[in-house]
Coordinates of C-alpha atoms in Angstrom, one line a residue:
X1 CA 0.0 0.0 0.0
X2 CA 1.7 3.3 -1.1
X3 CA 2.5 5.6 1.8
X4 CA 1.8 9.3 1.8
X5 CA 4.7 11.5 2.6
X6 CA 4.3 13.6 5.7
X7 CA 6.0 16.9 6.7
X8 CA 8.3 15.9 9.6
X9 CA 9.2 18.0 12.7
X10 CA 12.9 18.3 12.4
X11 CA 13.5 18.3 16.2
X12 CA 11.4 15.2 16.5
X13 CA 13.6 13.6 13.8
X14 CA 16.8 14.3 15.5
X15 CA 15.7 13.6 19.1
X16 CA 14.3 10.2 18.1
X17 CA 17.3 9.3 16.0
X18 CA 19.9 10.4 18.6
X19 CA 18.2 8.9 21.6
X20 CA 17.9 5.6 19.8
X21 CA 21.6 5.1 20.1
X22 CA 21.5 4.9 23.9
X23 CA 24.2 7.6 24.0
X24 CA 24.0 8.7 27.6
X25 CA 27.4 7.0 28.3
X26 CA 29.3 8.9 25.5
X27 CA 31.5 11.7 26.8
X28 CA 31.0 15.1 25.3
X29 CA 33.2 18.0 26.5
X30 CA 33.6 19.7 23.2
X31 CA 30.8 22.2 23.6
X32 CA 32.1 23.3 27.0
X33 CA 35.2 24.8 25.4
X34 CA 35.5 28.1 23.6
X35 CA 33.2 31.1 23.7
X36 CA 30.0 29.3 23.0
X37 CA 27.3 29.7 25.6
X38 CA 23.7 28.5 26.1
X39 CA 21.1 30.7 24.5
X40 CA 17.8 31.5 26.2
X41 CA 14.5 30.6 24.4
X42 CA 14.2 34.2 23.1
X43 CA 17.9 34.3 22.0
X44 CA 17.6 31.0 20.1
X45 CA 14.5 32.2 18.3
X46 CA 16.3 35.4 17.4
X47 CA 19.2 33.4 16.1
X48 CA 17.1 31.5 13.5
X49 CA 18.1 32.3 10.0
X50 CA 15.9 34.9 8.3
X51 CA 15.1 36.0 4.7
X52 CA 17.7 38.8 4.9
X53 CA 20.4 36.3 5.8
X54 CA 19.8 34.2 2.7
X55 CA 19.2 36.8 0.1
X56 CA 16.5 37.2 -2.7
X57 CA 14.3 34.2 -3.4
X58 CA 14.3 32.7 0.0
X59 CA 11.3 32.8 2.4
X60 CA 11.8 31.7 6.0
X61 CA 8.8 30.9 8.3
X62 CA 9.6 30.5 12.0
X63 CA 7.0 28.1 13.6
X64 CA 5.8 26.9 16.9
X65 CA 8.0 24.0 18.1
X66 CA 6.6 20.7 16.8
X67 CA 4.5 22.4 14.1
X68 CA 3.7 20.3 11.0
X69 CA 1.2 17.9 9.5
X70 CA -0.3 15.6 12.0
X71 CA -0.5 12.6 9.7
X72 CA -3.4 10.4 8.9
X73 CA -4.1 9.4 12.5
X74 CA -3.4 5.7 11.7
X75 CA -2.0 3.3 14.3
X76 CA 1.7 3.4 15.2
X77 CA 4.2 1.4 13.2
X78 CA 6.2 -1.0 15.2
X79 CA 9.9 -1.8 14.3
X80 CA 11.1 -5.4 14.5
X81 CA 14.3 -4.0 16.2
X82 CA 13.2 -2.0 19.3
X83 CA 16.3 0.1 19.1
X84 CA 15.1 1.4 15.7
X85 CA 11.6 2.4 16.9
X86 CA 12.5 6.1 17.4
X87 CA 13.4 6.2 13.7
X88 CA 9.8 5.4 12.8
X89 CA 8.4 7.8 15.4
X90 CA 10.6 10.6 14.1
X91 CA 9.1 10.5 10.6
X92 CA 5.5 10.2 11.9
X93 CA 4.5 13.7 13.2
X94 CA 1.3 12.3 14.8
X95 CA 3.6 10.5 17.3
X96 CA 5.1 12.6 20.1
X97 CA 8.9 12.1 20.1
X98 CA 11.5 14.3 21.6
X99 CA 10.9 18.0 21.6
X100 CA 10.6 20.3 24.5
X101 CA 8.5 19.7 27.6
X102 CA 7.6 22.1 30.4
X103 CA 10.0 20.1 32.6
X104 CA 12.6 18.6 30.3
X105 CA 14.7 15.6 31.4
X106 CA 18.5 15.5 31.3
X107 CA 18.6 14.5 27.6
X108 CA 15.9 16.8 26.3
X109 CA 16.5 20.2 24.7
X110 CA 15.6 23.0 27.2
X111 CA 14.5 25.2 24.3
X112 CA 13.6 24.8 20.7
X113 CA 12.8 26.8 17.6
X114 CA 11.4 25.3 14.4
X115 CA 11.4 26.8 10.9
X116 CA 10.8 26.1 7.2
X117 CA 12.6 27.6 4.3
X118 CA 11.1 27.9 0.8
X119 CA 13.0 28.9 -2.3
X120 CA 11.3 30.6 -5.3
X121 CA 13.6 28.8 -7.8
X122 CA 12.7 25.4 -6.3
X123 CA 9.1 25.4 -5.2
X124 CA 9.1 21.7 -4.4
X125 CA 12.3 21.7 -2.5
X126 CA 11.3 23.0 0.9
X127 CA 13.7 22.6 3.8
X128 CA 12.4 22.1 7.4
X129 CA 14.7 22.9 10.3
X130 CA 15.0 23.0 14.0
X131 CA 17.3 24.7 16.5
X132 CA 17.7 22.8 19.8
X133 CA 19.4 24.2 22.8
X134 CA 21.0 21.7 25.3
X135 CA 22.8 21.9 28.6
X136 CA 26.6 21.8 28.4
X137 CA 27.9 18.4 27.1
X138 CA 24.6 17.0 26.0
X139 CA 24.7 18.1 22.3
X140 CA 28.1 16.4 21.9
X141 CA 26.8 13.2 23.5
X142 CA 23.8 13.2 21.1
X143 CA 25.9 14.0 18.0
X144 CA 28.4 11.1 18.8
X145 CA 25.5 8.8 19.7
X146 CA 24.0 9.3 16.2
X147 CA 27.0 7.5 14.7
X148 CA 26.0 4.2 16.5
X149 CA 22.7 4.0 14.5
X150 CA 24.2 3.5 11.1
X151 CA 25.2 -0.1 11.8
X152 CA 22.4 -1.1 14.2
X153 CA 19.6 0.3 12.0
X154 CA 21.1 0.1 8.5
X155 CA 18.1 -2.1 7.5
X156 CA 15.0 -3.0 9.4
X157 CA 11.3 -3.7 8.9
X158 CA 8.2 -2.6 10.6
X159 CA 4.5 -3.4 10.8
X160 CA 1.7 -0.8 10.6
X161 CA -1.5 -2.3 12.1
X162 CA -4.7 -2.2 10.1
X163 CA -7.0 0.7 10.8
X164 CA -9.7 0.1 13.5
X165 CA -12.3 0.4 10.8
X166 CA -10.9 -2.7 9.0
X167 CA -9.9 -5.2 11.6
X168 CA -10.0 -8.0 9.1
X169 CA -7.1 -6.6 7.1
X170 CA -3.5 -7.6 7.9
X171 CA -0.9 -5.1 9.0
X172 CA 1.3 -3.6 6.3
X173 CA 5.0 -4.6 6.3
X174 CA 7.5 -2.0 5.4
X175 CA 11.3 -2.1 4.8
X176 CA 13.4 0.8 5.9
X177 CA 17.0 1.7 5.2
X178 CA 19.3 4.2 7.0
X179 CA 22.4 5.5 5.2
X180 CA 25.1 8.0 5.8
X181 CA 25.5 10.9 3.4
X182 CA 28.7 12.7 2.6
X183 CA 28.4 16.1 4.1
X184 CA 30.8 19.0 3.8
X185 CA 32.5 20.3 7.0
X186 CA 31.1 23.7 7.9
X187 CA 33.1 26.5 9.4
X188 CA 31.8 27.3 12.9
X189 CA 30.4 23.8 13.6
X190 CA 32.1 21.3 15.8
X191 CA 30.6 18.4 13.9
X192 CA 28.3 17.7 11.0
X193 CA 26.4 14.5 10.2
X194 CA 24.3 13.7 7.1
X195 CA 22.0 10.8 6.7
X196 CA 19.0 9.5 4.7
X197 CA 16.1 7.3 6.0
X198 CA 14.0 5.6 3.3
X199 CA 10.5 4.1 3.8
X200 CA 9.9 1.4 1.2
X201 CA 6.3 0.1 0.7
X202 CA 5.0 -1.4 -2.6
X203 CA 6.1 0.6 -5.6
X204 CA 6.6 3.9 -3.7
X205 CA 9.8 4.8 -1.9
X206 CA 9.7 7.8 0.5
X207 CA 13.0 9.3 1.7
X208 CA 14.0 11.9 4.2
X209 CA 17.5 13.4 4.1
X210 CA 18.9 15.3 7.1
X211 CA 21.9 17.3 8.1
X212 CA 22.7 17.7 11.8
X213 CA 25.2 20.4 12.7
X214 CA 26.5 20.9 16.3
X215 CA 27.3 24.5 17.2
X216 CA 28.5 24.8 20.8
X217 CA 25.7 23.5 23.1
X218 CA 23.1 23.6 20.3
X219 CA 22.1 21.4 17.4
X220 CA 20.8 22.8 14.0
X221 CA 18.9 20.2 12.1
X222 CA 17.6 20.5 8.5
X223 CA 15.6 17.9 6.6
X224 CA 14.1 17.4 3.1
X225 CA 11.6 14.9 1.8
X226 CA 11.5 12.9 -1.5
X227 CA 9.1 10.6 -3.2
X228 CA 9.7 7.8 -5.6
X229 CA 12.0 8.7 -8.5
X230 CA 12.7 12.1 -6.9
X231 CA 14.8 11.3 -3.8
X232 CA 15.2 13.7 -1.0
X233 CA 17.8 16.3 -2.0
X234 CA 20.6 17.5 0.3
X235 CA 19.4 20.5 2.4
X236 CA 20.4 23.7 0.7
X237 CA 24.0 24.3 1.8
X238 CA 23.6 28.1 1.9
X239 CA 20.8 27.7 4.5
X240 CA 22.9 25.4 6.7
X241 CA 26.0 27.5 6.5
X242 CA 24.1 30.8 7.3
X243 CA 22.3 29.2 10.2
X244 CA 25.6 27.8 11.7
X245 CA 27.2 31.2 11.4
X246 CA 24.3 33.0 13.0
X247 CA 24.1 30.5 15.9
X248 CA 27.9 30.9 16.5
X249 CA 27.6 34.7 16.5
X250 CA 24.8 34.6 19.0
X251 CA 26.6 32.3 21.3
X252 CA 29.7 34.5 21.3
X253 CA 27.9 37.6 22.5
X254 CA 28.1 38.3 26.2

């Protein structure tokens, strides 16, 4: 059964993917060094890339955290490998994964800003992003923990239960693939990771491509979506570079 692409929440994507690695034991002192500092919720929102930062043809919309399509409301897909479950939750906006809560836990971002960027020259190539602020050390832990997913969840399957209205229909089996993408090193970022998650069902393949850049104690995440013969493109490098630079500048202010 072909699956309909949904518009993911970028912070949900990264929180689910990173936490799936069980990365709480990974050391992360890199974002304690240097001039970088934690940004308040207002400062992080102000540090989001804007139209003027990108030039003519770009339109940036800053959204309420977690904003996006809510999906079809179907039952939750279940991964055959429990460690990979957060990958499925990340690409299903109807499922609450990660994000900011009123009383965040030690691994949660304490503040978050979401945005979408449209480009007039490429009306179908929207980029969805999220800026997540963490306490010192946590962003480095999560970035390093992401690396552990490429082997554990390189290929896995899931089952989507039949809708309540059709209890006689069997669940739909779907195969997923997670791959690493070559991503240029960005000035101002301590680390950058690129990956693609595909969702294969029937004759339709959905793909989501992401870039995760660590800037001091913050993560900047950008994702794109592709369908079938048009795979998800790499997030516009200009957007990513400008966002990294703006975050770094905001963190350096006293």
